[in-house]
mmCIF file of C-alpha atoms in Angstrom:
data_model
loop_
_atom_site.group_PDB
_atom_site.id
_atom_site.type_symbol
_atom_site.label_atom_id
_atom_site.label_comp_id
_atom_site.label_asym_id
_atom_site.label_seq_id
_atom_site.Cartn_x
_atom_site.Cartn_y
_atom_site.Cartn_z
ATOM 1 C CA UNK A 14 -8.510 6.556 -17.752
ATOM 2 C CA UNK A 15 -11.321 5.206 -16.176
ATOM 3 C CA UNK A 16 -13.228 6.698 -13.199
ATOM 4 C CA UNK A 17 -12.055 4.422 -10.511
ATOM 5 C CA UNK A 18 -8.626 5.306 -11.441
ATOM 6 C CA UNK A 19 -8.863 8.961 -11.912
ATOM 7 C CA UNK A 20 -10.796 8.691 -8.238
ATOM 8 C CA UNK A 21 -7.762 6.681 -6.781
ATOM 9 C CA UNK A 22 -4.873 8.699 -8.242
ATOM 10 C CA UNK A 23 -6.827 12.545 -8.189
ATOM 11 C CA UNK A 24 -9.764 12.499 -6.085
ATOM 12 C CA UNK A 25 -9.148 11.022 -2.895
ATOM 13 C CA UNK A 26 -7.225 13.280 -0.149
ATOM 14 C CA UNK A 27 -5.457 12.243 2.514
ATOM 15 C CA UNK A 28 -9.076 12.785 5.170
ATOM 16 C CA UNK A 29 -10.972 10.721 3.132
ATOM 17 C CA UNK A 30 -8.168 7.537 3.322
ATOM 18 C CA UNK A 31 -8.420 8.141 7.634
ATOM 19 C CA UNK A 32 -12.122 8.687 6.949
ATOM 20 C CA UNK A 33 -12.250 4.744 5.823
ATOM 21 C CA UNK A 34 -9.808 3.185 8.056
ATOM 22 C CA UNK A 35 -11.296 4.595 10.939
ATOM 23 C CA UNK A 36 -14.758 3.493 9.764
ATOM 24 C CA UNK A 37 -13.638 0.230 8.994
ATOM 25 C CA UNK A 38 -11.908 0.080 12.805
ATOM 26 C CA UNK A 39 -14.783 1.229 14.966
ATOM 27 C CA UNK A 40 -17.778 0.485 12.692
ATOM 28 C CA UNK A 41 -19.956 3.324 13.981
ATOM 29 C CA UNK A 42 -20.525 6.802 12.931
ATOM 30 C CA UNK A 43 -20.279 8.705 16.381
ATOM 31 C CA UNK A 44 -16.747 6.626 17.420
ATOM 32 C CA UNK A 45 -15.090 7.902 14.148
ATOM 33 C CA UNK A 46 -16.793 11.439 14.735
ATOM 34 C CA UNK A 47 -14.723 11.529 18.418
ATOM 35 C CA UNK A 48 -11.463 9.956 17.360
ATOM 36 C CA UNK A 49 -11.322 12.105 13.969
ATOM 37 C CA UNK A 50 -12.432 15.285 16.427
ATOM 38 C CA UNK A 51 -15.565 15.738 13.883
ATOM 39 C CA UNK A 52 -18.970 16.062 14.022
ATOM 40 C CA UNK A 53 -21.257 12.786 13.527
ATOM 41 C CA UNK A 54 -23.182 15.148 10.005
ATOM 42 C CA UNK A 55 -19.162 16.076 8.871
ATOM 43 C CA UNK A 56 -18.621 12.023 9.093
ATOM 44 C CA UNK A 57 -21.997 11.180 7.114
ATOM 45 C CA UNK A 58 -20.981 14.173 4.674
ATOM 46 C CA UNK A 59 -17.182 12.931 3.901
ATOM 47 C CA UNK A 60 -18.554 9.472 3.555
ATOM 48 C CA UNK A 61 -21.101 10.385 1.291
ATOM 49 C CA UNK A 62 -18.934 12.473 -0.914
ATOM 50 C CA UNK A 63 -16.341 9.616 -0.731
ATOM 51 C CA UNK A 64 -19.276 7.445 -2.515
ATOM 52 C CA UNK A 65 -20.474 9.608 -4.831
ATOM 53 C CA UNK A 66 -16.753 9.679 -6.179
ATOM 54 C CA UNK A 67 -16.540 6.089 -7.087
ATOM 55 C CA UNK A 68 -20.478 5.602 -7.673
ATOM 56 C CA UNK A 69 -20.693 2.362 -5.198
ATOM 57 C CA UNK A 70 -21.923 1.203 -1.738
ATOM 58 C CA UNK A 71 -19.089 1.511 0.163
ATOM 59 C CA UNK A 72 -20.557 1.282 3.958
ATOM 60 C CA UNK A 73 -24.080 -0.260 4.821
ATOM 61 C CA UNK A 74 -25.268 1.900 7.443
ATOM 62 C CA UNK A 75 -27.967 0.575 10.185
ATOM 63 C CA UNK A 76 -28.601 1.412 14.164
ATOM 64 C CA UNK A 77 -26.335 -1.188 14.913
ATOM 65 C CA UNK A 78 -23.404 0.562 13.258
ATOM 66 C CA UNK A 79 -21.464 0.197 9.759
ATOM 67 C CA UNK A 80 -20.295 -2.520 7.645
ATOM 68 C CA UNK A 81 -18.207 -2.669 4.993
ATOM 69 C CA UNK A 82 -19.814 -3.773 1.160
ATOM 70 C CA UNK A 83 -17.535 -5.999 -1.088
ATOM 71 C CA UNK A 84 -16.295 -2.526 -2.491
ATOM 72 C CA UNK A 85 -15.746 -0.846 0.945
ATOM 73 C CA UNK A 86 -13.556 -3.987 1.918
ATOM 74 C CA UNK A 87 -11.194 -3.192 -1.119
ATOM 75 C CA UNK A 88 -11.188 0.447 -1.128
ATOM 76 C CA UNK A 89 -10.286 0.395 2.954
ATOM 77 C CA UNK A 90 -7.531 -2.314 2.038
ATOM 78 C CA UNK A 91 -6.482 0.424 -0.560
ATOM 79 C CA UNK A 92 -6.405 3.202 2.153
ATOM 80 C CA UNK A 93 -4.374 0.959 4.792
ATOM 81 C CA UNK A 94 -2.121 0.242 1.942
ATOM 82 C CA UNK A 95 -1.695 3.979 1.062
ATOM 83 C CA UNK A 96 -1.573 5.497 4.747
ATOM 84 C CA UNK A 97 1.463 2.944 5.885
ATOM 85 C CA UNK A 98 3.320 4.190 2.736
ATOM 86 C CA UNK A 99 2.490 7.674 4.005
ATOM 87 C CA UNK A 100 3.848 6.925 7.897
ATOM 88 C CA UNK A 101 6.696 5.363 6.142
ATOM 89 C CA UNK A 102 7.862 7.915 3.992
ATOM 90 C CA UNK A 103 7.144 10.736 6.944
ATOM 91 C CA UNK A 104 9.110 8.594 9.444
ATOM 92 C CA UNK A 105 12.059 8.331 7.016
ATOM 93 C CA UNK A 106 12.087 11.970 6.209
ATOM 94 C CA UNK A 107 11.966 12.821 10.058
ATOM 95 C CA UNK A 108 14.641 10.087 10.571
ATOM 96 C CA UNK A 109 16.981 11.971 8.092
ATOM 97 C CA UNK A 110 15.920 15.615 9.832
ATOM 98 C CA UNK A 111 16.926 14.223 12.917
ATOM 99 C CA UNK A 112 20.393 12.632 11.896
ATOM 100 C CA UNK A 113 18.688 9.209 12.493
ATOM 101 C CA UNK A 114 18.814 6.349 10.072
ATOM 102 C CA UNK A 115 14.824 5.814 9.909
ATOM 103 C CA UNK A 116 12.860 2.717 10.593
ATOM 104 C CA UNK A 117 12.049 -1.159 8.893
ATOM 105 C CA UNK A 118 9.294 -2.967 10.388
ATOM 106 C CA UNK A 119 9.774 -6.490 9.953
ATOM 107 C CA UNK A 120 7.564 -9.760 10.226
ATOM 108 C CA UNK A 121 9.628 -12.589 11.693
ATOM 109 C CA UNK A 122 8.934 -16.245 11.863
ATOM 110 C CA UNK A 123 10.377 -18.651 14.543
ATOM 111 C CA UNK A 124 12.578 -20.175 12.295
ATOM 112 C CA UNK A 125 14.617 -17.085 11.768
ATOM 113 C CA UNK A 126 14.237 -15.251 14.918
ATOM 114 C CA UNK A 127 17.089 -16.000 17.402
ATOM 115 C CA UNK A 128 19.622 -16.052 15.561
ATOM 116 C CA UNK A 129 19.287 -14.752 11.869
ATOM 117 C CA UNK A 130 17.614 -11.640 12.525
ATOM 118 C CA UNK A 131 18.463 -11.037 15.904
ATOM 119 C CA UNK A 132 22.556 -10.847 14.563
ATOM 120 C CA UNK A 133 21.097 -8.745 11.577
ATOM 121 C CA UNK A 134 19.710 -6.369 13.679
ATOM 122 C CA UNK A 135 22.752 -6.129 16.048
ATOM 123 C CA UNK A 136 24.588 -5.122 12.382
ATOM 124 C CA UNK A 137 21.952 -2.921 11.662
ATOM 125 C CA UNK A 138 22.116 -1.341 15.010
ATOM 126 C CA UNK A 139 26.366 -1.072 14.572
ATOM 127 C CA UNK A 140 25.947 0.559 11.420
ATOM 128 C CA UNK A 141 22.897 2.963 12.334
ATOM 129 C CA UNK A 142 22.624 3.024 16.138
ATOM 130 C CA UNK A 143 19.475 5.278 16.091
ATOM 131 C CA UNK A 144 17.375 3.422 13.834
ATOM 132 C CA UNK A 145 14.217 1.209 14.794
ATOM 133 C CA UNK A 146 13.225 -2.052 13.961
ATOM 134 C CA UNK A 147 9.997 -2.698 14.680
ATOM 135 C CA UNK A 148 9.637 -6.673 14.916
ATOM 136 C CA UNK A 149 6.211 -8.863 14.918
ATOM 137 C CA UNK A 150 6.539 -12.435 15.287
ATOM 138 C CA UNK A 151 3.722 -14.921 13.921
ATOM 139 C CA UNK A 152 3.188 -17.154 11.045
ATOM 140 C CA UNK A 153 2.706 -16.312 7.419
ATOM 141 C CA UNK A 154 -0.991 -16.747 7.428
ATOM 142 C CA UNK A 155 -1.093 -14.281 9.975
ATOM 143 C CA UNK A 156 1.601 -11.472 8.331
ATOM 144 C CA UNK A 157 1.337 -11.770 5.347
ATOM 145 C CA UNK A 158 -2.032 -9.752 5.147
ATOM 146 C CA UNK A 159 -0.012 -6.800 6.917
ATOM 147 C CA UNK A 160 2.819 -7.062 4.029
ATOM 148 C CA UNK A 161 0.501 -6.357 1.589
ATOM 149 C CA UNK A 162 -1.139 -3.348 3.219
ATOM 150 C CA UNK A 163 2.281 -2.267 4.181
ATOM 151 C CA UNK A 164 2.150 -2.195 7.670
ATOM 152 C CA UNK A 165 5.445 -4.956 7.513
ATOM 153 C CA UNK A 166 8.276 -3.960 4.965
ATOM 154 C CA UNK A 167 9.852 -7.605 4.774
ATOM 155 C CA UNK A 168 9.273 -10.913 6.377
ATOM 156 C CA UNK A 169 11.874 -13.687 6.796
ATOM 157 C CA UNK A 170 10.738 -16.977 7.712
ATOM 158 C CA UNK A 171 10.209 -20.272 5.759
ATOM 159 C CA UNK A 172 9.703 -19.576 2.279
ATOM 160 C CA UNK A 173 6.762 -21.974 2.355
ATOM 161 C CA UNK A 174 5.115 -22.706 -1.368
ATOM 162 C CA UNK A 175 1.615 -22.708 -0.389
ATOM 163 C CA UNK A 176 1.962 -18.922 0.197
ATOM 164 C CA UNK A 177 3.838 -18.353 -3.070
ATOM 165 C CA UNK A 178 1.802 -15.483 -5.294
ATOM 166 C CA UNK A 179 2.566 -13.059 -7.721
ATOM 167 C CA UNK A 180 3.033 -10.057 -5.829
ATOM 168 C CA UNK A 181 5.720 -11.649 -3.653
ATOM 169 C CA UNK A 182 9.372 -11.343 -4.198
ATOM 170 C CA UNK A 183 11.115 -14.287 -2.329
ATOM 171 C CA UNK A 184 15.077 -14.959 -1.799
ATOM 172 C CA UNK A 185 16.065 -17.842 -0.504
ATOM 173 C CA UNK A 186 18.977 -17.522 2.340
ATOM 174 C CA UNK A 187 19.727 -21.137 4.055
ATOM 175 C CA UNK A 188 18.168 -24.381 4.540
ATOM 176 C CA UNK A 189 16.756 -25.418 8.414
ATOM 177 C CA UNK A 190 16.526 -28.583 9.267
ATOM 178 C CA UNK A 191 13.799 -29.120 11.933
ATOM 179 C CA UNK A 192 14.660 -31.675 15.460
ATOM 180 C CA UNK A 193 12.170 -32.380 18.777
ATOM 181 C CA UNK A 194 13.049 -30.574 21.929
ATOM 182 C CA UNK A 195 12.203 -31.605 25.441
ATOM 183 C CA UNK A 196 12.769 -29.541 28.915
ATOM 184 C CA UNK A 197 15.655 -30.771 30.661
ATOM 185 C CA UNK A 198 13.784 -32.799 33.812
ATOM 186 C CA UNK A 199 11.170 -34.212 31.372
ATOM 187 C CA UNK A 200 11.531 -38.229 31.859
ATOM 188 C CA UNK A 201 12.331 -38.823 28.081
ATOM 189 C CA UNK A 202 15.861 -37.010 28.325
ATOM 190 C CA UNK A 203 16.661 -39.930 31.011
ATOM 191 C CA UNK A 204 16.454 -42.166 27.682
ATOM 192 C CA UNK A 205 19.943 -42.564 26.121
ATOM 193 C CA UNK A 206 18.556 -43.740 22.356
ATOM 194 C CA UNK A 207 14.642 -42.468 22.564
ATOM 195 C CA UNK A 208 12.701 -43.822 19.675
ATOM 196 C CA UNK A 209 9.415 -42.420 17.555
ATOM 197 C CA UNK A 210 7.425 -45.115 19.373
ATOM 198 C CA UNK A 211 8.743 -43.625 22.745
ATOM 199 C CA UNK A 212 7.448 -40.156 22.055
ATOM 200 C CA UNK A 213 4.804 -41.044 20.187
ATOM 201 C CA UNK A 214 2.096 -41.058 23.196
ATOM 202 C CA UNK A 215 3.364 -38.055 24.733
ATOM 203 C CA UNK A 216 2.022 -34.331 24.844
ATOM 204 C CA UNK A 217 3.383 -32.249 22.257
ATOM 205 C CA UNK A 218 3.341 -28.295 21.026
ATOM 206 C CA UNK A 219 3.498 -28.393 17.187
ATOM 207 C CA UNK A 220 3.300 -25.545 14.671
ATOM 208 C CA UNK A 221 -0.111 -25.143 13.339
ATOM 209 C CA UNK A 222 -1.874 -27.812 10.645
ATOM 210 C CA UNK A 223 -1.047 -25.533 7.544
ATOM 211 C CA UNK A 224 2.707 -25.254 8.336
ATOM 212 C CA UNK A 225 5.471 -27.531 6.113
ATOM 213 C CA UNK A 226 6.856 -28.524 9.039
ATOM 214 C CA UNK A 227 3.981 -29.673 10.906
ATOM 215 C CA UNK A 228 2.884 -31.927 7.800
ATOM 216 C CA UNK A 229 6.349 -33.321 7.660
ATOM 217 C CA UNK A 230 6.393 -34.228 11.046
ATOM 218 C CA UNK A 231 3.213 -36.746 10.673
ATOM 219 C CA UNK A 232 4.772 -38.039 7.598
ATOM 220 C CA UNK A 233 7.514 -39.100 10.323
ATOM 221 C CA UNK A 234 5.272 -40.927 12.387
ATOM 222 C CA UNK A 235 3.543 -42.684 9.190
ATOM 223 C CA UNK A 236 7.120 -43.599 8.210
ATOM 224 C CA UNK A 237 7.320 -45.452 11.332
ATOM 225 C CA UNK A 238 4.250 -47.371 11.165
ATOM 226 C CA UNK A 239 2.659 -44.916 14.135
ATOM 227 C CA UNK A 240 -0.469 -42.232 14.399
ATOM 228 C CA UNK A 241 0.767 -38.697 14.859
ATOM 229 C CA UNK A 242 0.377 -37.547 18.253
ATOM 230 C CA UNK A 243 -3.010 -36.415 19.734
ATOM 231 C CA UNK A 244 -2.341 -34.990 22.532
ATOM 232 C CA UNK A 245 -1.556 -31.400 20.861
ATOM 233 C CA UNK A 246 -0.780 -27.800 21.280
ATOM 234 C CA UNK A 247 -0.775 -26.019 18.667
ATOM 235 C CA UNK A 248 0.768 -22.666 17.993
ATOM 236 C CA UNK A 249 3.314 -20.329 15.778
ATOM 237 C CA UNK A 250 4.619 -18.620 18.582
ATOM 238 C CA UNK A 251 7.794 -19.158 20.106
ATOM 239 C CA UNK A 252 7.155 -17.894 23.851
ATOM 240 C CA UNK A 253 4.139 -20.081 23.782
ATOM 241 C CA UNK A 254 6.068 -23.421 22.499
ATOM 242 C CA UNK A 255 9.175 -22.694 25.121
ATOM 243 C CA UNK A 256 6.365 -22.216 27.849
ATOM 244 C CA UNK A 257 4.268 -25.667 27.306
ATOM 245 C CA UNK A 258 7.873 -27.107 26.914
ATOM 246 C CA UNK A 259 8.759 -26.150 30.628
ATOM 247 C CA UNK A 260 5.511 -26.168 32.055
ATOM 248 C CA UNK A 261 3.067 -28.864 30.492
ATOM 249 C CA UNK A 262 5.615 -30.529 30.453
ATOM 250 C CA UNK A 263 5.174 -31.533 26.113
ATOM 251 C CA UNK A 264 7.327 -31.834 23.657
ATOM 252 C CA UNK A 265 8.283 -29.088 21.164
ATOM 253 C CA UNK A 266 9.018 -29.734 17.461
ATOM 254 C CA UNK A 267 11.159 -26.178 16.593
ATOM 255 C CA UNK A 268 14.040 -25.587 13.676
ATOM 256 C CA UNK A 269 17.650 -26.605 14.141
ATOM 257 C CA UNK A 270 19.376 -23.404 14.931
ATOM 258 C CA UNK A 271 16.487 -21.938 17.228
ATOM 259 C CA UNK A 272 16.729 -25.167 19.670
ATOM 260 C CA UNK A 273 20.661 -24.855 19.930
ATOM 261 C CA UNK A 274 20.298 -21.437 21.297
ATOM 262 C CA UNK A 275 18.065 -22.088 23.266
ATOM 263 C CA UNK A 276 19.650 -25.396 24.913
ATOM 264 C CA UNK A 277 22.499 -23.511 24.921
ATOM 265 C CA UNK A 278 21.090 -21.705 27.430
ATOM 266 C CA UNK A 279 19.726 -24.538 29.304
ATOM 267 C CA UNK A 280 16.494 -24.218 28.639
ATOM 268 C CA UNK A 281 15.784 -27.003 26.049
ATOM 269 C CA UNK A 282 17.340 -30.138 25.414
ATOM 270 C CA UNK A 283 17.457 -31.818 22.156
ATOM 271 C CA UNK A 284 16.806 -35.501 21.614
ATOM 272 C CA UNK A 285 18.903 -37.866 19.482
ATOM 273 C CA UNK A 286 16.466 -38.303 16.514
ATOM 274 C CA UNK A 287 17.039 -38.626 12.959
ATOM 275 C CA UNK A 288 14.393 -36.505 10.960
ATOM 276 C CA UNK A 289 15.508 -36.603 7.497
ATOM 277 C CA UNK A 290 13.244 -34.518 5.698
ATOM 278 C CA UNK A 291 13.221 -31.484 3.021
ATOM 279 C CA UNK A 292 11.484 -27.928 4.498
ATOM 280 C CA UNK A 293 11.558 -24.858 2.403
ATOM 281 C CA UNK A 294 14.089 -22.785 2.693
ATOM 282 C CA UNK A 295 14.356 -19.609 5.114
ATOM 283 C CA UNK A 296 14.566 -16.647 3.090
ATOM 284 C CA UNK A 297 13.302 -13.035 3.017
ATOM 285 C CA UNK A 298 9.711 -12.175 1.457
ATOM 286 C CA UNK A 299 9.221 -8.665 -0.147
ATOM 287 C CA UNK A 300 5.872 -7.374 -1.861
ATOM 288 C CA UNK A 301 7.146 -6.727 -5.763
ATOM 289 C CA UNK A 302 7.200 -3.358 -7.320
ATOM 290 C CA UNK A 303 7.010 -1.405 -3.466
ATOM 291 C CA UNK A 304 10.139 0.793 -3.252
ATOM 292 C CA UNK A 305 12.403 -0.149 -0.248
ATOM 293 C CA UNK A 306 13.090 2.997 2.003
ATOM 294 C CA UNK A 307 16.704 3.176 2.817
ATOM 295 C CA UNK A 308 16.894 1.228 6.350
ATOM 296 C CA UNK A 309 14.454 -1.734 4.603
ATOM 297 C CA UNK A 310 17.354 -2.666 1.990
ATOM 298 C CA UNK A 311 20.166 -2.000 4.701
ATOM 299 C CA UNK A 312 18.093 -4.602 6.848
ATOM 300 C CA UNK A 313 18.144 -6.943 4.086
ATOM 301 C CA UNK A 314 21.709 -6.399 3.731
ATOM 302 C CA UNK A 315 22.296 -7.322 7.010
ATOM 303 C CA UNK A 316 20.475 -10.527 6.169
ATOM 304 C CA UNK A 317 22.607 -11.300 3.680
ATOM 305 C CA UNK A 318 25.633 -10.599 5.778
ATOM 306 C CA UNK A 319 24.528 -12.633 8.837
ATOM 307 C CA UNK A 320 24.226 -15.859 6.643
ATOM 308 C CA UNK A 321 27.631 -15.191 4.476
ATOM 309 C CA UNK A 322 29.452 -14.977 7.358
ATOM 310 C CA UNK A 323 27.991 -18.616 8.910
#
């Protein structure tokens, strides 16, 4: 066994793995001394000891503060990755203490938000009324990185390719195909057949550059001889695209089933075009080999559930 793995599985104790995340969060000595109630020598001491274990750099230390080496950015990744499993398992244990049925933190794209996982967590919440889903909306660029420190059990979203990797356990749930939105009183809903070189000109909120969708959607324009709108917003999250929708007012570019729930409501309406093009498919993303506490895979059965029951 080498020494960086006898360190990782023996020698490191639960202090030390705060001792790093807190460093790596505040960046100076005396902040982690007050928020770890220690004194600023017992900080210098743990950290020392910590590097004398694994025989590297970890922190570069200098009157403006600390910074993370190369190693110190891995071995902190390491001790988020370690301390979420910890919270996890403790919140579980307490949930079954308590009578409760524990908790799943999940990271949720647009795509699947208002109506895939909001029905799977009204199941989850029929079957186990006091458990907690914790829910953080974004893109994959942005939640992925908590997956794989295991602050996020699961994500469900577009299973886009660019993202796929090794460590990542996809299944794919349903295809989403993708439409343009307007706000009721915006001039272009007054058209009865609108066309691409009708909308063309106008302001828009789009997903961001790196997204399928966003790609496809110039590909659309191209197809029809036209330059993809400049006049952009650009943004993964939903409350943002429904607000420059209303307000700007701009056109929105969301999936299917999240723009008839929303115009169901009256808050969008969407326009007559024909956008025939392939997107990944929605699915949920696990990180392979972590085991699934007990409310994660009942959330993921309710996935399942919401979409064989469509």
């Amino acid at each position: 066994m080498s020494d960086i793995d006898r360190v990782l599985r023996s020698n490191l104790k639960l202090r030390h793995l705060q001792l790093l995340v807190a460093l790596d969060e505040f960046r100076h000595i005396g902040r982690v001394a007050d928020f770890l109630s220690l004194t600023q020598p017992a900080v210098s001491k743990m950290l020392a000891e910590i590097e004398r274990m694994f025989d590297l750099k970890l922190f570069l230390r200098s009157t403006r503060g600390t910074e993370p080496t190369a190693y110190g950015d891995t071995v902190v990744r390491f001790a988020r990755s370690v301390l979420a499993d910890y919270g996890r398992t403790q919140d579980e244990i307490a949930a079954v203490e308590s009578g409760a049925a524990g908790r799943v933190s999940i990271g949720a794209m647009v795509v699947a938000t208002p109506e895939l996982l909001a029905n799977a967590i009204q199941l989850l919440k029929a079957r186990s009324p006091n458990s907690t889903a914790l829910v953080e909306e974004g893109d994959l660029k942005r939640l992925l990185p908590r997956l794989r420190t295991g602050e996020l059990d699961l994500l469900v979203g577009r299973l886009e390719p660019g993202y796929a990797a090794p460590d990542l356990d996809t299944e794919a749930l349903y295809d989403e195909a993708m439409c343009v939105v307007a706000a009721p009183t915006h001039p272009v809903c007054s058209m009865p057949t609108p066309q691409w070189a009708d909308i063309a000109e106008l302001a828009w909120v789009v997903p961001p550059p790196w997204a399928s969708s966003r790609i496809k959607l110039n590909q659309m324009f191209y197809k029809h001889g036209l330059n993809p709108p400049a006049d952009l917003i650009e943004t993964a999250s939903f409350l943002a695209t429904l607000t420059f929708v209303q307000q700007r007012p701009a056109l929105g570019y969301l999936a299917h089933g999240v723009a008839r729930h929303f115009a169901a409501q009256g808050l969008l309406k969407v326009l007559p075009l024909e956008i025939p093009i392939e997107l990944p498919p929605v699915g949920i993303i696990t990180l392979r080999g972590r085991i699934k506490t007990p409310t994660c895979q009942q959330a993921i059965e309710c996935l399942r559930q919401v979409v064989d029951g469509q």
